[in-house]
Short mmCIF file of N, CA and C in Angstrom, two decimals:
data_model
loop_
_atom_site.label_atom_id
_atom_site.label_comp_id
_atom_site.label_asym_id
_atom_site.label_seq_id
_atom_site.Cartn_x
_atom_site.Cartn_y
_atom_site.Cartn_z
N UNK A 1 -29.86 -24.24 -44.64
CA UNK A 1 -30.19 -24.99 -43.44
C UNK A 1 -29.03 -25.87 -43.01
N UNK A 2 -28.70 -26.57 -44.10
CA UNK A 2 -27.01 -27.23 -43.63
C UNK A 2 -26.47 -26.93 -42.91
N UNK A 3 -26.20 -25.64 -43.45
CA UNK A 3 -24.81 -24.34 -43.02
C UNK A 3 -25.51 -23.99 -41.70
N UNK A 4 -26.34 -23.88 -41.16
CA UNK A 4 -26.78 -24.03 -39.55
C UNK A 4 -26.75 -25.04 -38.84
N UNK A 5 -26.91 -26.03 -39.44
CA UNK A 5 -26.89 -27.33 -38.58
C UNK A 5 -25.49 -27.46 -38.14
N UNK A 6 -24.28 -27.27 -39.01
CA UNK A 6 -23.01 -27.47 -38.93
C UNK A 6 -22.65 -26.66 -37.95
N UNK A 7 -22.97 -25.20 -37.82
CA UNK A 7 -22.73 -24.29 -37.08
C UNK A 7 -23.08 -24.55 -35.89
N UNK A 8 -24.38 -24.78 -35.99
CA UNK A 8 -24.89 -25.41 -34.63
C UNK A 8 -24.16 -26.49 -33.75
N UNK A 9 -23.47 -27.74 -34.87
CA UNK A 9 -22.82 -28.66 -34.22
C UNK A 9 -21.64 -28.41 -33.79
N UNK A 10 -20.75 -27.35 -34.56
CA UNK A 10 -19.67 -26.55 -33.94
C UNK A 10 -19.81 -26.08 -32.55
N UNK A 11 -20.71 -24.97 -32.52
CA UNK A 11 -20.81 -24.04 -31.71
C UNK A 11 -21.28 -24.79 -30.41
N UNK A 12 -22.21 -25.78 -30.85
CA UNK A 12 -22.88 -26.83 -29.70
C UNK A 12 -23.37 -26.00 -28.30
N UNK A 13 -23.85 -24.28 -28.48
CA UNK A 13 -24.48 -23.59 -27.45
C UNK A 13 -25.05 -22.14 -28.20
N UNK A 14 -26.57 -22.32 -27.97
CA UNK A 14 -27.46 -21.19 -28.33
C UNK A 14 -27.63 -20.60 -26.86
N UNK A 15 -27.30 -19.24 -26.51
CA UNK A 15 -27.54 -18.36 -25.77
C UNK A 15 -29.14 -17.98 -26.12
N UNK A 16 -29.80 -18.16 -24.72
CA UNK A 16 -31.23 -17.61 -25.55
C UNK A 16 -31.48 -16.43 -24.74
N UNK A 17 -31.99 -15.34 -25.24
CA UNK A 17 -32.02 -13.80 -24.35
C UNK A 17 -33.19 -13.60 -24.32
N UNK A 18 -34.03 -13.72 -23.20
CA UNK A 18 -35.26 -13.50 -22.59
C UNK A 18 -34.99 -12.03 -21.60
N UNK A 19 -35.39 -11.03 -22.22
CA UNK A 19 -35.50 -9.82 -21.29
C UNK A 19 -36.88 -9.24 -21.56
N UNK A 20 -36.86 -8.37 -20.25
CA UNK A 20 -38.25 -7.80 -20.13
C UNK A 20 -38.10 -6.35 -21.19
N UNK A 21 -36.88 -5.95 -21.82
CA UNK A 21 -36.98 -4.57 -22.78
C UNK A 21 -35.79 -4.79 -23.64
N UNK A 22 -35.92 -4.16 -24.60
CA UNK A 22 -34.89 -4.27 -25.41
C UNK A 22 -33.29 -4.01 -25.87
N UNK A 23 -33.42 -2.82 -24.86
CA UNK A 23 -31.84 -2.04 -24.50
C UNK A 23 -31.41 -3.80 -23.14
N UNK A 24 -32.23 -4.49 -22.61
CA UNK A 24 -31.47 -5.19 -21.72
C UNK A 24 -31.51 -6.45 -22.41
N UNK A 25 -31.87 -7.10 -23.52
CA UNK A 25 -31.43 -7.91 -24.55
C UNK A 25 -30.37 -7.44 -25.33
N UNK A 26 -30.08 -6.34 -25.92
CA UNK A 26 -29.02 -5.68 -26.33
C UNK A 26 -27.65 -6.20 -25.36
N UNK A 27 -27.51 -5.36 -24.28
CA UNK A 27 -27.02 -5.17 -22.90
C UNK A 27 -26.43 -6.71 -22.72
N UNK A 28 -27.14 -7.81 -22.83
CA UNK A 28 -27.05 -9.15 -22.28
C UNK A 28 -26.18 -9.68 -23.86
N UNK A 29 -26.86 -9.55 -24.49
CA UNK A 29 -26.17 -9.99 -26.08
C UNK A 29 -24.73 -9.55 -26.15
N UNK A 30 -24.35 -8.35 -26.10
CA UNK A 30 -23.12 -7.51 -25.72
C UNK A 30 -22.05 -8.42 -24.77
N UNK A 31 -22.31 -8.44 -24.01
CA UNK A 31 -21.78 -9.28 -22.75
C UNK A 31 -21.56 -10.96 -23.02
N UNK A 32 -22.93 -11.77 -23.98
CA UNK A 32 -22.07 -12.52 -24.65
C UNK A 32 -21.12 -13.11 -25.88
N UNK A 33 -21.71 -11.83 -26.82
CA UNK A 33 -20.49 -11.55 -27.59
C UNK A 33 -18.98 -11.58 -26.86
N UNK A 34 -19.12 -10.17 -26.15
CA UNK A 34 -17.70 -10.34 -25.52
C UNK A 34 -16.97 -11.51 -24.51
N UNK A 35 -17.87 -12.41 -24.37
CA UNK A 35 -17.68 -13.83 -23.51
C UNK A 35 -17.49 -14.72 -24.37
N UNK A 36 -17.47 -14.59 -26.13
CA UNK A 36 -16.84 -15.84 -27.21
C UNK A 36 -18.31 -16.16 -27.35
N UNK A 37 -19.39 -16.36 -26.91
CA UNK A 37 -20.36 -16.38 -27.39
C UNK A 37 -21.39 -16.32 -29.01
N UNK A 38 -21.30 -17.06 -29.94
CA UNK A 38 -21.57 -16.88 -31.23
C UNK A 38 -23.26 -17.13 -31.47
N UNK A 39 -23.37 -17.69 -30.67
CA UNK A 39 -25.12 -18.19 -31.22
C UNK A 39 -25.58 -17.20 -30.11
N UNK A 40 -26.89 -15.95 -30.91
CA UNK A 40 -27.72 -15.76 -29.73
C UNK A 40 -29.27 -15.82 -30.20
N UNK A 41 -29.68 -16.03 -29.34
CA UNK A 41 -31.34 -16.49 -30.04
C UNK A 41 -31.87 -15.28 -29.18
N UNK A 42 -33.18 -14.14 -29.81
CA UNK A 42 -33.92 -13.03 -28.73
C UNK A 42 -34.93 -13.60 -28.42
N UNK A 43 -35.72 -13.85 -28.01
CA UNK A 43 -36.90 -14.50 -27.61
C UNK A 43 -37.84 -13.21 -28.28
N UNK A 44 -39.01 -13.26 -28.95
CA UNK A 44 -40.02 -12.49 -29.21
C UNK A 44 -41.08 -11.73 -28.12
N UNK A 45 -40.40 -12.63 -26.65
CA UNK A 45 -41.35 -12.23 -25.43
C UNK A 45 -40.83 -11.05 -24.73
N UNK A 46 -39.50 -10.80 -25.77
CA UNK A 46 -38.72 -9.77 -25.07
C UNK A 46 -39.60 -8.39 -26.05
N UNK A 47 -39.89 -7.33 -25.19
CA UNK A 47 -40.33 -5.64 -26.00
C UNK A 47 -39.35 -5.28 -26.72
N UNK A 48 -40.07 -5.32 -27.64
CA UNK A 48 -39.11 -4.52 -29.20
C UNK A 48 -38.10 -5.35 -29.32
N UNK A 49 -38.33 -6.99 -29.39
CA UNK A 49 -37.24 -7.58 -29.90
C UNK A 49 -36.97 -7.49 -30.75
N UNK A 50 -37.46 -7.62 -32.01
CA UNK A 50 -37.10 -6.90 -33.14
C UNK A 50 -36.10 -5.68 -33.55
N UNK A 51 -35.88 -4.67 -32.58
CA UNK A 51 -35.13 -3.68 -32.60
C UNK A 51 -33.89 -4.16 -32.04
N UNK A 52 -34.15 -5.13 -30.53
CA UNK A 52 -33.09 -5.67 -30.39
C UNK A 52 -31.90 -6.76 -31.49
N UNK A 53 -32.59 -7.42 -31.96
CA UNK A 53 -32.26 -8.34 -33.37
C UNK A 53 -31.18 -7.14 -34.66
N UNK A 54 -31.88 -6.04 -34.48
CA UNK A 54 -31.62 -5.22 -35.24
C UNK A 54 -30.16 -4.91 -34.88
N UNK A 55 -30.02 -4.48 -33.87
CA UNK A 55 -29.50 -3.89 -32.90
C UNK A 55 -28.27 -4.83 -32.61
N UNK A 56 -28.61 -5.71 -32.32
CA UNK A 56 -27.62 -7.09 -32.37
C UNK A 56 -26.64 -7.60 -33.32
N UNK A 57 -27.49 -7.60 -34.17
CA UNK A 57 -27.06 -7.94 -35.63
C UNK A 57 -25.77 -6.88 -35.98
N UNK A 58 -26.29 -5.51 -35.60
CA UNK A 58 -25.49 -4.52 -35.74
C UNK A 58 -23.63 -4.13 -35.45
N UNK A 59 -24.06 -4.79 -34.02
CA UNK A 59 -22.81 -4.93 -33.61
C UNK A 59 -22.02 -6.26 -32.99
N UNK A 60 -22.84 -7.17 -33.55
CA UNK A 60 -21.83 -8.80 -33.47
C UNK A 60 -20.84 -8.85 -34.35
N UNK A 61 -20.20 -9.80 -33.56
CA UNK A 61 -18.91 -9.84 -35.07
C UNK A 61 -19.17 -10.97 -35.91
N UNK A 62 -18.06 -10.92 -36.78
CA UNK A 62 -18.30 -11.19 -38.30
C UNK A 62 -18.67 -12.63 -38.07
N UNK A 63 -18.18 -13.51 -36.79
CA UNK A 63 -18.61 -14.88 -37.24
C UNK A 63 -19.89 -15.29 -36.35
N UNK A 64 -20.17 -14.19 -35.71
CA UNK A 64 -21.82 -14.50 -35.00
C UNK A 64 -23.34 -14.38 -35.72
N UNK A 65 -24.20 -15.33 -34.93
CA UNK A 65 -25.44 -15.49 -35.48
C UNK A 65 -26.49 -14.99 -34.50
N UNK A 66 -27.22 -13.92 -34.84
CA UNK A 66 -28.56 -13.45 -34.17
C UNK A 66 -29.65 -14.33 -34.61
N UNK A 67 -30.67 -14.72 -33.59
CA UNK A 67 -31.55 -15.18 -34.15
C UNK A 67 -32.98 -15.06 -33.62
N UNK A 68 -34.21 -15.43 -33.39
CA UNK A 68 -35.26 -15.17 -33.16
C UNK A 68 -36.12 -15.93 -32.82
N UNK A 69 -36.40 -16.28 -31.53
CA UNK A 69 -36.61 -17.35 -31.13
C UNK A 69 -38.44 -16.59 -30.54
N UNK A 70 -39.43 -17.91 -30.26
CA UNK A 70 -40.40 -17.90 -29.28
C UNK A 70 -41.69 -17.14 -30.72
N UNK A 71 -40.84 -17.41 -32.36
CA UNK A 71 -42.04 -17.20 -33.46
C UNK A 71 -43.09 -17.85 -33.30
N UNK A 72 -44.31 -17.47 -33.62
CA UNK A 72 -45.28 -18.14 -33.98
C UNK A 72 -46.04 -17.49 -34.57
N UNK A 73 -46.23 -16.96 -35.50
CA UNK A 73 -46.93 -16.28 -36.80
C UNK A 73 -45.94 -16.09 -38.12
N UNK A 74 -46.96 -16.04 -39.22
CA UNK A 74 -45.63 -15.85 -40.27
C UNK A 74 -45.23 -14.28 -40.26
N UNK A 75 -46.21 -13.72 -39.75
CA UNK A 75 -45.76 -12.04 -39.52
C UNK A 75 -44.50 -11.98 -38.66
N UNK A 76 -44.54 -12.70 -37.46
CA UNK A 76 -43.68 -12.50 -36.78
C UNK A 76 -42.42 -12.70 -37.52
N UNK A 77 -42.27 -14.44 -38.29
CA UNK A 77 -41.19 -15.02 -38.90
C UNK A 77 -40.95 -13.83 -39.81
N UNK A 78 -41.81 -12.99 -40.13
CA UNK A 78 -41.48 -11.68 -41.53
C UNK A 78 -40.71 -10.46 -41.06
N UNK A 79 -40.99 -10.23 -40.44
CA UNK A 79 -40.56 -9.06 -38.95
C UNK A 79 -38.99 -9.27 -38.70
N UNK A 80 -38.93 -10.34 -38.25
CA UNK A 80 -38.13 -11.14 -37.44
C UNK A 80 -36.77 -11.07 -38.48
N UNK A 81 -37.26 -11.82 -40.05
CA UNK A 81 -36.01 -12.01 -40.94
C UNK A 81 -35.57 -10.24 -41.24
N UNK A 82 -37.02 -9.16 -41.54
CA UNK A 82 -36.65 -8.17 -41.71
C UNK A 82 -36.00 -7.27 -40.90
N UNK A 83 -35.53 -7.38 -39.34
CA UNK A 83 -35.06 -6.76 -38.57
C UNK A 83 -33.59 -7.88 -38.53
N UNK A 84 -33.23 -9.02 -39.23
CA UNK A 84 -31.58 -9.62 -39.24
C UNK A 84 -31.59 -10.73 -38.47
N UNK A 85 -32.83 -11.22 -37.99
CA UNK A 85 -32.58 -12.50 -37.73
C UNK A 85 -32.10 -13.64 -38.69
N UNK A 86 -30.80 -14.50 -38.12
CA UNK A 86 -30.50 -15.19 -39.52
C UNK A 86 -31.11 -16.74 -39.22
N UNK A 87 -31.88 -17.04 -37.91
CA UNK A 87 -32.36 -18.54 -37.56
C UNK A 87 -33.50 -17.78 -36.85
N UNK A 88 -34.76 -18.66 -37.10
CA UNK A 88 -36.04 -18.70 -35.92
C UNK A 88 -36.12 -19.77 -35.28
N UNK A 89 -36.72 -19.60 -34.20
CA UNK A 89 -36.84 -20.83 -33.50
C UNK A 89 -38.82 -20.69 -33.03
N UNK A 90 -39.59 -21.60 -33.44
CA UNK A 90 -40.47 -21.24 -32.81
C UNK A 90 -40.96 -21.55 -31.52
#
C-alpha cells in the first residue's frame, strides 16, 4: 500500500477509462500509455472490463499501473486482481 501511495504522489494523475466496450478501453488505455501516461484505472461499468485489465496489463510498460476502479463486491475485487489489476478503487 506504501508503494502506491508513493507512486500515486509521484505520478500525481490516475487516468480513469470509462468506455461503453472493451476493445475501446483497451483503444483509450493505448493512447495513454503512449501519451507518458502511467496510472490507468478501468472502471467496472465498462463491458468486459476485466478482459480489458487483462488486456492492458498486457501491453503497458514496465513502469505502468492498471487498475480497477467502480468495485463493489468482493467477487468483483476477486475478478478484478485475477484479470491484473494491481489497485481497486471502489
Amino acid at each position: 500500500m506504501a508503494e502506491f501511495l508513493e507512486r500515486l504522489q509521484a505520478e500525481r494523475l490516475v487516468a480513469i477509462v470509462r468506455a461503453p466496450e472493451a476493445d475501446d478501453a483497451v483503444r483509450v488505455g493505448r493512447t495513454l500509455f503512449d501519451a507518458g501516461i502511467r496510472l490507468i484505472e478501468v472502471t467496472l461499468t465498462t463491458r468486459d472490463a476485466f478482459t480489458a485489465i487483462d488486456t492492458l496489463r498486457n501491453i503497458a510498460p514496465d513502469d505502468a499501473l492498471v487498475g480497477a476502479g467502480t468495485v463493489l463486491t468482493t467477487i468483483q475485487s476477486r475478478n478484478a486482481v485475477e484479470a491484473g489489476a494491481q489497485f481497486l478503487v471502489t
